[in-house]
């Protein structure tokens, strides 16, 4: 009797190399974990209190597929405050985290055989989702411009085929820390318009932005009381553009485990996304949506303090790495990652595994982030200094020893 097999699209999705390394680390004792994109700062108490109160008040039933009207209104007001862009309630979809938002967005625009251009290195989930839906992720490496990365227009043009439907990128970037300038965003938007593509941008780290060297403060600063803010594609596109912006409560409000996010898109796109959401997860948990409202209402002071801490940790970690021979560290403008390129490294997964076994420090291998990431490692500097300081000391010592053996 023949045995049923997995769907071909499922077979094409590779296992996460970040998870493979993490699984090895979980089997060891006294490991310093820098491989996941997560802060050790706890969720603020006003979020926890709001969720508990909501559950006690009976916010335990179904909500609309599109999310609670009150949460969508709060997100709309926040977008207006941050970016001076007016969004209609019909253009907002609440999701169970940024991952689910990205998944739903890709499902709405990719069919089997379609292609999506992905700026690389990039968080691997987007490419994996394209493959899950029977599409093909075409990774286009970012070009180097001094100490920055930048999108390569010629490489984007060369990647186009008649099956290309989508262009996907993240700003601020996981794993690079690269943050698109307004000029770079204009180029990507014009490219998508010219070729009739959906433009999907991951802006989950928009509030974790430190600014740039050599640019005007106007591009670095948000409105009064907000601090620095990464530029958003929402400020450039029209309401008729085929642009989808994914965001999340996870990083900004320290709510990774709560699974709450949203996306902004054209009204007809959001209508279809809400319809499909019924068959995937129905809606984000109702009481957690109430916690999202509390996060927006009370979170500004905590965000400012958090970003200040992250910048101190970034500067500490970057200074240590720049003192090591054979390390080329691009300027991280946002998010909470360093992505150093290491001379002589041809298999970053093997290097990360050796680092783990010999020093008990876990980092993510660069080749987990696509074809532009080989030869690098990703270091998350969001954990506290009690973890970060000894971890960075061990990483730098290990690189020095590795260099001496070459």
GROMACS .gro file of C-alpha atoms in nm:
model
  406
    1UNK     CA    1   0.000   0.000   0.000
    2UNK     CA    2   0.152   0.335  -0.101
    3UNK     CA    3   0.225   0.581   0.177
    4UNK     CA    4   0.101   0.942   0.139
    5UNK     CA    5   0.376   1.200   0.112
    6UNK     CA    6   0.416   1.558   0.222
    7UNK     CA    7   0.312   1.838  -0.010
    8UNK     CA    8   0.600   1.939  -0.242
    9UNK     CA    9   0.575   2.298  -0.117
   10UNK     CA   10   0.628   2.179   0.242
   11UNK     CA   11   0.929   1.973   0.139
   12UNK     CA   12   1.092   2.278  -0.021
   13UNK     CA   13   1.096   2.475   0.306
   14UNK     CA   14   1.435   2.423   0.475
   15UNK     CA   15   1.471   2.383   0.849
   16UNK     CA   16   1.566   2.700   1.034
   17UNK     CA   17   1.939   2.711   1.101
   18UNK     CA   18   1.874   2.951   1.386
   19UNK     CA   19   1.647   2.690   1.546
   20UNK     CA   20   1.896   2.410   1.474
   21UNK     CA   21   2.168   2.596   1.661
   22UNK     CA   22   1.926   2.688   1.941
   23UNK     CA   23   1.824   2.324   1.983
   24UNK     CA   24   2.189   2.231   2.027
   25UNK     CA   25   2.229   2.512   2.282
   26UNK     CA   26   1.923   2.399   2.480
   27UNK     CA   27   2.097   2.065   2.536
   28UNK     CA   28   2.393   2.235   2.705
   29UNK     CA   29   2.437   2.398   3.044
   30UNK     CA   30   2.535   2.758   3.124
   31UNK     CA   31   2.486   2.890   2.770
   32UNK     CA   32   2.471   3.266   2.705
   33UNK     CA   33   2.193   3.311   2.450
   34UNK     CA   34   2.237   3.581   2.184
   35UNK     CA   35   2.081   3.389   1.894
   36UNK     CA   36   1.715   3.486   1.927
   37UNK     CA   37   1.567   3.829   1.854
   38UNK     CA   38   1.428   3.895   2.197
   39UNK     CA   39   1.492   4.131   2.485
   40UNK     CA   40   1.520   4.012   2.844
   41UNK     CA   41   1.315   4.314   2.955
   42UNK     CA   42   0.973   4.201   3.086
   43UNK     CA   43   0.636   4.305   2.947
   44UNK     CA   44   0.527   4.630   3.118
   45UNK     CA   45   0.288   4.579   3.412
   46UNK     CA   46   0.014   4.800   3.264
   47UNK     CA   47  -0.016   4.558   2.972
   48UNK     CA   48  -0.046   4.258   3.203
   49UNK     CA   49  -0.298   4.439   3.421
   50UNK     CA   50  -0.506   4.539   3.117
   51UNK     CA   51  -0.517   4.181   2.987
   52UNK     CA   52  -0.611   4.042   3.329
   53UNK     CA   53  -0.882   4.305   3.369
   54UNK     CA   54  -1.015   4.237   3.020
   55UNK     CA   55  -1.042   3.864   3.093
   56UNK     CA   56  -1.225   3.934   3.419
   57UNK     CA   57  -1.460   4.176   3.241
   58UNK     CA   58  -1.558   3.914   2.985
   59UNK     CA   59  -1.339   4.001   2.686
   60UNK     CA   60  -1.310   3.628   2.621
   61UNK     CA   61  -1.536   3.593   2.318
   62UNK     CA   62  -1.481   3.622   1.944
   63UNK     CA   63  -1.388   3.956   1.795
   64UNK     CA   64  -1.413   4.063   1.431
   65UNK     CA   65  -1.166   3.895   1.196
   66UNK     CA   66  -1.016   4.239   1.137
   67UNK     CA   67  -0.966   4.304   1.510
   68UNK     CA   68  -1.140   4.510   1.777
   69UNK     CA   69  -1.253   4.849   1.643
   70UNK     CA   70  -1.106   5.013   1.955
   71UNK     CA   71  -0.760   4.865   1.893
   72UNK     CA   72  -0.768   4.954   1.525
   73UNK     CA   73  -0.863   5.310   1.622
   74UNK     CA   74  -0.569   5.325   1.867
   75UNK     CA   75  -0.328   5.203   1.597
   76UNK     CA   76  -0.466   5.458   1.351
   77UNK     CA   77  -0.414   5.739   1.604
   78UNK     CA   78  -0.059   5.616   1.668
   79UNK     CA   79   0.025   5.612   1.296
   80UNK     CA   80  -0.110   5.964   1.263
   81UNK     CA   81   0.101   6.076   1.560
   82UNK     CA   82   0.420   5.906   1.444
   83UNK     CA   83   0.404   5.952   1.068
   84UNK     CA   84   0.141   6.221   1.004
   85UNK     CA   85  -0.047   5.976   0.781
   86UNK     CA   86  -0.425   5.932   0.796
   87UNK     CA   87  -0.533   5.567   0.778
   88UNK     CA   88  -0.896   5.457   0.742
   89UNK     CA   89  -1.028   5.174   0.963
   90UNK     CA   90  -1.082   4.974   0.644
   91UNK     CA   91  -0.702   4.977   0.591
   92UNK     CA   92  -0.601   4.811   0.922
   93UNK     CA   93  -0.589   4.438   0.999
   94UNK     CA   94  -0.501   4.315   1.350
   95UNK     CA   95  -0.311   3.985   1.359
   96UNK     CA   96  -0.173   3.727   1.600
   97UNK     CA   97   0.178   3.869   1.581
   98UNK     CA   98   0.393   4.005   1.302
   99UNK     CA   99   0.466   3.651   1.181
  100UNK     CA  100   0.099   3.583   1.122
  101UNK     CA  101   0.057   3.921   0.954
  102UNK     CA  102   0.343   3.843   0.717
  103UNK     CA  103   0.201   3.497   0.651
  104UNK     CA  104  -0.144   3.632   0.573
  105UNK     CA  105  -0.009   3.909   0.351
  106UNK     CA  106   0.196   3.665   0.142
  107UNK     CA  107  -0.097   3.424   0.120
  108UNK     CA  108  -0.310   3.702  -0.028
  109UNK     CA  109  -0.073   3.777  -0.317
  110UNK     CA  110   0.131   3.462  -0.394
  111UNK     CA  111   0.005   3.157  -0.584
  112UNK     CA  112   0.199   2.839  -0.668
  113UNK     CA  113   0.458   2.922  -0.932
  114UNK     CA  114   0.471   3.294  -0.846
  115UNK     CA  115   0.798   3.459  -0.745
  116UNK     CA  116   0.886   3.707  -0.473
  117UNK     CA  117   1.202   3.917  -0.467
  118UNK     CA  118   1.348   3.931  -0.115
  119UNK     CA  119   1.624   4.175  -0.021
  120UNK     CA  120   1.896   3.965   0.143
  121UNK     CA  121   2.023   3.914   0.409
  122UNK     CA  122   1.674   3.907   0.559
  123UNK     CA  123   1.484   3.738   0.839
  124UNK     CA  124   1.426   3.391   0.688
  125UNK     CA  125   1.056   3.358   0.767
  126UNK     CA  126   0.944   3.568   0.470
  127UNK     CA  127   1.126   3.352   0.215
  128UNK     CA  128   1.006   3.036   0.388
  129UNK     CA  129   0.645   3.153   0.374
  130UNK     CA  130   0.669   3.220   0.001
  131UNK     CA  131   0.794   2.864  -0.045
  132UNK     CA  132   0.519   2.726   0.183
  133UNK     CA  133   0.257   2.868  -0.051
  134UNK     CA  134   0.419   2.712  -0.356
  135UNK     CA  135   0.599   3.026  -0.467
  136UNK     CA  136   0.968   3.088  -0.522
  137UNK     CA  137   1.172   3.331  -0.312
  138UNK     CA  138   1.437   3.504  -0.524
  139UNK     CA  139   1.693   3.650  -0.286
  140UNK     CA  140   1.874   3.961  -0.410
  141UNK     CA  141   2.178   4.053  -0.195
  142UNK     CA  142   2.209   4.411  -0.078
  143UNK     CA  143   2.507   4.610  -0.210
  144UNK     CA  144   2.768   4.763   0.018
  145UNK     CA  145   2.806   5.141   0.023
  146UNK     CA  146   3.088   5.216   0.265
  147UNK     CA  147   2.971   5.110   0.610
  148UNK     CA  148   2.609   5.080   0.494
  149UNK     CA  149   2.411   4.833   0.290
  150UNK     CA  150   2.185   4.964   0.015
  151UNK     CA  151   1.937   4.811  -0.232
  152UNK     CA  152   2.088   4.741  -0.574
  153UNK     CA  153   1.848   4.862  -0.845
  154UNK     CA  154   2.034   4.679  -1.125
  155UNK     CA  155   2.024   4.353  -0.929
  156UNK     CA  156   1.652   4.399  -0.868
  157UNK     CA  157   1.589   4.451  -1.239
  158UNK     CA  158   1.794   4.141  -1.321
  159UNK     CA  159   1.586   3.930  -1.080
  160UNK     CA  160   1.255   4.013  -1.248
  161UNK     CA  161   1.068   3.746  -1.444
  162UNK     CA  162   0.712   3.731  -1.579
  163UNK     CA  163   0.618   3.542  -1.259
  164UNK     CA  164   0.740   3.811  -1.016
  165UNK     CA  165   0.453   3.934  -0.799
  166UNK     CA  166   0.606   4.070  -0.479
  167UNK     CA  167   0.902   4.264  -0.340
  168UNK     CA  168   0.975   4.204   0.029
  169UNK     CA  169   1.216   4.387   0.258
  170UNK     CA  170   1.254   4.486   0.625
  171UNK     CA  171   1.348   4.829   0.761
  172UNK     CA  172   1.498   4.848   1.020
  173UNK     CA  173   1.643   4.516   0.915
  174UNK     CA  174   1.677   4.192   1.097
  175UNK     CA  175   1.965   4.094   1.083
  176UNK     CA  176   2.153   4.396   0.946
  177UNK     CA  177   2.031   4.690   1.150
  178UNK     CA  178   2.016   4.864   0.809
  179UNK     CA  179   1.736   5.119   0.788
  180UNK     CA  180   1.615   5.241   0.450
  181UNK     CA  181   1.665   5.610   0.382
  182UNK     CA  182   1.380   5.808   0.229
  183UNK     CA  183   1.565   5.801  -0.104
  184UNK     CA  184   1.600   5.421  -0.086
  185UNK     CA  185   1.232   5.384  -0.004
  186UNK     CA  186   1.139   5.605  -0.298
  187UNK     CA  187   1.347   5.385  -0.527
  188UNK     CA  188   1.184   5.064  -0.401
  189UNK     CA  189   0.835   5.214  -0.429
  190UNK     CA  190   0.900   5.341  -0.782
  191UNK     CA  191   1.043   5.000  -0.880
  192UNK     CA  192   0.731   4.824  -0.751
  193UNK     CA  193   0.501   5.069  -0.927
  194UNK     CA  194   0.691   5.043  -1.256
  195UNK     CA  195   0.672   4.665  -1.262
  196UNK     CA  196   0.325   4.617  -1.113
  197UNK     CA  197   0.446   4.446  -0.794
  198UNK     CA  198   0.311   4.427  -0.443
  199UNK     CA  199   0.554   4.593  -0.203
  200UNK     CA  200   0.561   4.429   0.141
  201UNK     CA  201   0.769   4.598   0.408
  202UNK     CA  202   0.838   4.475   0.759
  203UNK     CA  203   0.856   4.779   0.991
  204UNK     CA  204   0.844   4.584   1.319
  205UNK     CA  205   1.157   4.762   1.451
  206UNK     CA  206   1.053   5.116   1.351
  207UNK     CA  207   1.074   5.248   1.709
  208UNK     CA  208   1.418   5.094   1.771
  209UNK     CA  209   1.619   5.340   1.562
  210UNK     CA  210   1.934   5.526   1.661
  211UNK     CA  211   1.979   5.760   1.367
  212UNK     CA  212   2.253   5.779   1.105
  213UNK     CA  213   2.591   5.943   1.077
  214UNK     CA  214   2.607   6.226   0.829
  215UNK     CA  215   2.233   6.277   0.775
  216UNK     CA  216   2.000   6.558   0.866
  217UNK     CA  217   1.820   6.529   1.199
  218UNK     CA  218   1.491   6.556   1.015
  219UNK     CA  219   1.527   6.199   0.897
  220UNK     CA  220   1.627   6.074   1.240
  221UNK     CA  221   1.369   6.236   1.463
  222UNK     CA  222   1.003   6.166   1.520
  223UNK     CA  223   0.744   6.413   1.649
  224UNK     CA  224   0.774   6.571   1.992
  225UNK     CA  225   0.772   6.316   2.271
  226UNK     CA  226   0.854   6.025   2.041
  227UNK     CA  227   1.230   6.044   1.986
  228UNK     CA  228   1.402   5.894   1.687
  229UNK     CA  229   1.184   5.707   1.443
  230UNK     CA  230   1.272   5.508   1.133
  231UNK     CA  231   1.122   5.646   0.809
  232UNK     CA  232   0.805   5.464   0.702
  233UNK     CA  233   0.696   5.381   0.348
  234UNK     CA  234   0.348   5.498   0.457
  235UNK     CA  235   0.472   5.857   0.426
  236UNK     CA  236   0.552   5.806   0.057
  237UNK     CA  237   0.283   5.579  -0.086
  238UNK     CA  238  -0.072   5.670  -0.181
  239UNK     CA  239  -0.375   5.489  -0.048
  240UNK     CA  240  -0.412   5.327  -0.392
  241UNK     CA  241  -0.059   5.183  -0.400
  242UNK     CA  242  -0.014   4.805  -0.370
  243UNK     CA  243   0.184   4.853  -0.048
  244UNK     CA  244   0.153   4.637   0.265
  245UNK     CA  245   0.320   4.736   0.592
  246UNK     CA  246   0.358   4.478   0.868
  247UNK     CA  247   0.413   4.582   1.229
  248UNK     CA  248   0.397   4.427   1.573
  249UNK     CA  249   0.373   4.489   1.945
  250UNK     CA  250   0.650   4.234   2.011
  251UNK     CA  251   0.965   4.445   1.997
  252UNK     CA  252   0.838   4.797   2.068
  253UNK     CA  253   0.625   4.701   2.368
  254UNK     CA  254   0.820   4.391   2.485
  255UNK     CA  255   0.528   4.161   2.406
  256UNK     CA  256   0.697   3.880   2.210
  257UNK     CA  257   0.504   3.599   2.379
  258UNK     CA  258   0.165   3.771   2.354
  259UNK     CA  259   0.147   3.737   1.972
  260UNK     CA  260  -0.014   4.062   1.862
  261UNK     CA  261   0.057   4.260   1.547
  262UNK     CA  262  -0.109   4.441   1.258
  263UNK     CA  263  -0.075   4.538   0.897
  264UNK     CA  264  -0.175   4.837   0.689
  265UNK     CA  265  -0.280   4.803   0.327
  266UNK     CA  266  -0.516   4.913   0.055
  267UNK     CA  267  -0.882   4.872   0.157
  268UNK     CA  268  -0.951   4.593  -0.093
  269UNK     CA  269  -0.643   4.405   0.026
  270UNK     CA  270  -0.744   4.434   0.393
  271UNK     CA  271  -1.096   4.318   0.309
  272UNK     CA  272  -0.954   4.002   0.150
  273UNK     CA  273  -0.703   3.953   0.434
  274UNK     CA  274  -0.979   3.975   0.695
  275UNK     CA  275  -1.183   3.720   0.500
  276UNK     CA  276  -0.890   3.475   0.483
  277UNK     CA  277  -0.805   3.534   0.849
  278UNK     CA  278  -1.129   3.353   0.938
  279UNK     CA  279  -0.983   3.031   0.800
  280UNK     CA  280  -0.639   3.068   0.959
  281UNK     CA  281  -0.671   3.198   1.314
  282UNK     CA  282  -1.008   3.382   1.310
  283UNK     CA  283  -0.865   3.677   1.503
  284UNK     CA  284  -0.604   3.773   1.761
  285UNK     CA  285  -0.710   3.680   2.119
  286UNK     CA  286  -0.963   3.936   2.233
  287UNK     CA  287  -0.825   4.010   2.580
  288UNK     CA  288  -0.472   4.047   2.438
  289UNK     CA  289  -0.603   4.306   2.192
  290UNK     CA  290  -0.711   4.506   2.496
  291UNK     CA  291  -0.354   4.475   2.624
  292UNK     CA  292  -0.237   4.624   2.295
  293UNK     CA  293  -0.455   4.928   2.358
  294UNK     CA  294  -0.291   4.973   2.700
  295UNK     CA  295   0.055   4.942   2.545
  296UNK     CA  296  -0.016   5.223   2.298
  297UNK     CA  297  -0.175   5.441   2.565
  298UNK     CA  298   0.101   5.413   2.825
  299UNK     CA  299   0.416   5.291   2.652
  300UNK     CA  300   0.604   5.601   2.535
  301UNK     CA  301   0.827   5.652   2.838
  302UNK     CA  302   0.919   5.284   2.845
  303UNK     CA  303   1.004   5.286   2.474
  304UNK     CA  304   1.241   5.581   2.518
  305UNK     CA  305   1.417   5.416   2.813
  306UNK     CA  306   1.440   5.083   2.629
  307UNK     CA  307   1.594   5.233   2.316
  308UNK     CA  308   1.848   5.424   2.528
  309UNK     CA  309   1.951   5.095   2.692
  310UNK     CA  310   1.974   4.920   2.355
  311UNK     CA  311   2.193   5.196   2.215
  312UNK     CA  312   2.433   5.162   2.508
  313UNK     CA  313   2.450   4.786   2.452
  314UNK     CA  314   2.498   4.834   2.078
  315UNK     CA  315   2.784   5.078   2.128
  316UNK     CA  316   2.952   4.853   2.385
  317UNK     CA  317   2.928   4.543   2.164
  318UNK     CA  318   3.030   4.724   1.845
  319UNK     CA  319   3.335   4.879   2.011
  320UNK     CA  320   3.452   4.537   2.126
  321UNK     CA  321   3.412   4.383   1.779
  322UNK     CA  322   3.586   4.670   1.603
  323UNK     CA  323   3.892   4.601   1.815
  324UNK     CA  324   3.925   4.251   1.668
  325UNK     CA  325   4.129   4.185   1.354
  326UNK     CA  326   3.942   4.046   1.056
  327UNK     CA  327   3.601   4.182   1.159
  328UNK     CA  328   3.409   4.417   0.928
  329UNK     CA  329   3.107   4.559   1.108
  330UNK     CA  330   2.850   4.759   0.905
  331UNK     CA  331   2.693   5.050   1.094
  332UNK     CA  332   2.376   4.920   1.266
  333UNK     CA  333   2.120   5.201   1.243
  334UNK     CA  334   1.822   5.027   1.402
  335UNK     CA  335   1.681   4.705   1.554
  336UNK     CA  336   1.903   4.527   1.810
  337UNK     CA  337   2.146   4.318   1.606
  338UNK     CA  338   2.507   4.329   1.493
  339UNK     CA  339   2.596   4.145   1.173
  340UNK     CA  340   2.976   4.138   1.155
  341UNK     CA  341   3.148   3.990   0.852
  342UNK     CA  342   3.438   3.763   0.953
  343UNK     CA  343   3.737   3.710   0.728
  344UNK     CA  344   3.807   3.352   0.633
  345UNK     CA  345   3.463   3.217   0.728
  346UNK     CA  346   3.310   3.006   0.450
  347UNK     CA  347   3.048   2.822   0.658
  348UNK     CA  348   2.895   3.047   0.922
  349UNK     CA  349   2.678   2.766   1.065
  350UNK     CA  350   2.986   2.555   1.133
  351UNK     CA  351   3.160   2.859   1.285
  352UNK     CA  352   2.859   2.930   1.512
  353UNK     CA  353   2.846   2.566   1.623
  354UNK     CA  354   3.216   2.570   1.708
  355UNK     CA  355   3.167   2.895   1.900
  356UNK     CA  356   2.880   2.734   2.092
  357UNK     CA  357   3.069   2.415   2.177
  358UNK     CA  358   3.389   2.589   2.284
  359UNK     CA  359   3.256   2.903   2.458
  360UNK     CA  360   2.891   2.825   2.541
  361UNK     CA  361   2.776   3.138   2.358
  362UNK     CA  362   2.492   3.100   2.106
  363UNK     CA  363   2.471   3.333   1.806
  364UNK     CA  364   2.282   3.297   1.477
  365UNK     CA  365   2.476   3.191   1.166
  366UNK     CA  366   2.473   3.445   0.884
  367UNK     CA  367   2.374   3.188   0.623
  368UNK     CA  368   2.041   3.148   0.802
  369UNK     CA  369   1.946   3.487   0.655
  370UNK     CA  370   1.983   3.408   0.288
  371UNK     CA  371   2.248   3.413   0.021
  372UNK     CA  372   2.375   3.757   0.127
  373UNK     CA  373   2.455   3.644   0.481
  374UNK     CA  374   2.730   3.385   0.444
  375UNK     CA  375   3.053   3.476   0.620
  376UNK     CA  376   2.873   3.669   0.895
  377UNK     CA  377   2.711   3.597   1.230
  378UNK     CA  378   2.416   3.772   1.391
  379UNK     CA  379   2.454   3.886   1.748
  380UNK     CA  380   2.145   4.002   1.938
  381UNK     CA  381   2.249   4.266   2.191
  382UNK     CA  382   1.904   4.302   2.349
  383UNK     CA  383   1.986   4.084   2.656
  384UNK     CA  384   2.113   4.257   2.969
  385UNK     CA  385   2.477   4.345   3.029
  386UNK     CA  386   2.510   4.055   3.275
  387UNK     CA  387   2.476   3.827   2.971
  388UNK     CA  388   2.613   4.054   2.700
  389UNK     CA  389   2.946   4.148   2.856
  390UNK     CA  390   3.079   3.796   2.919
  391UNK     CA  391   2.930   3.676   2.588
  392UNK     CA  392   3.106   3.947   2.387
  393UNK     CA  393   3.434   3.881   2.567
  394UNK     CA  394   3.412   3.512   2.473
  395UNK     CA  395   3.313   3.589   2.111
  396UNK     CA  396   3.603   3.830   2.060
  397UNK     CA  397   3.852   3.589   2.218
  398UNK     CA  398   3.723   3.304   2.002
  399UNK     CA  399   3.757   3.511   1.682
  400UNK     CA  400   4.112   3.604   1.778
  401UNK     CA  401   4.203   3.238   1.836
  402UNK     CA  402   4.032   3.141   1.510
  403UNK     CA  403   4.230   3.409   1.323
  404UNK     CA  404   4.559   3.284   1.468
  405UNK     CA  405   4.492   2.936   1.324
  406UNK     CA  406   4.435   3.061   0.967
   0.00000   0.00000   0.00000
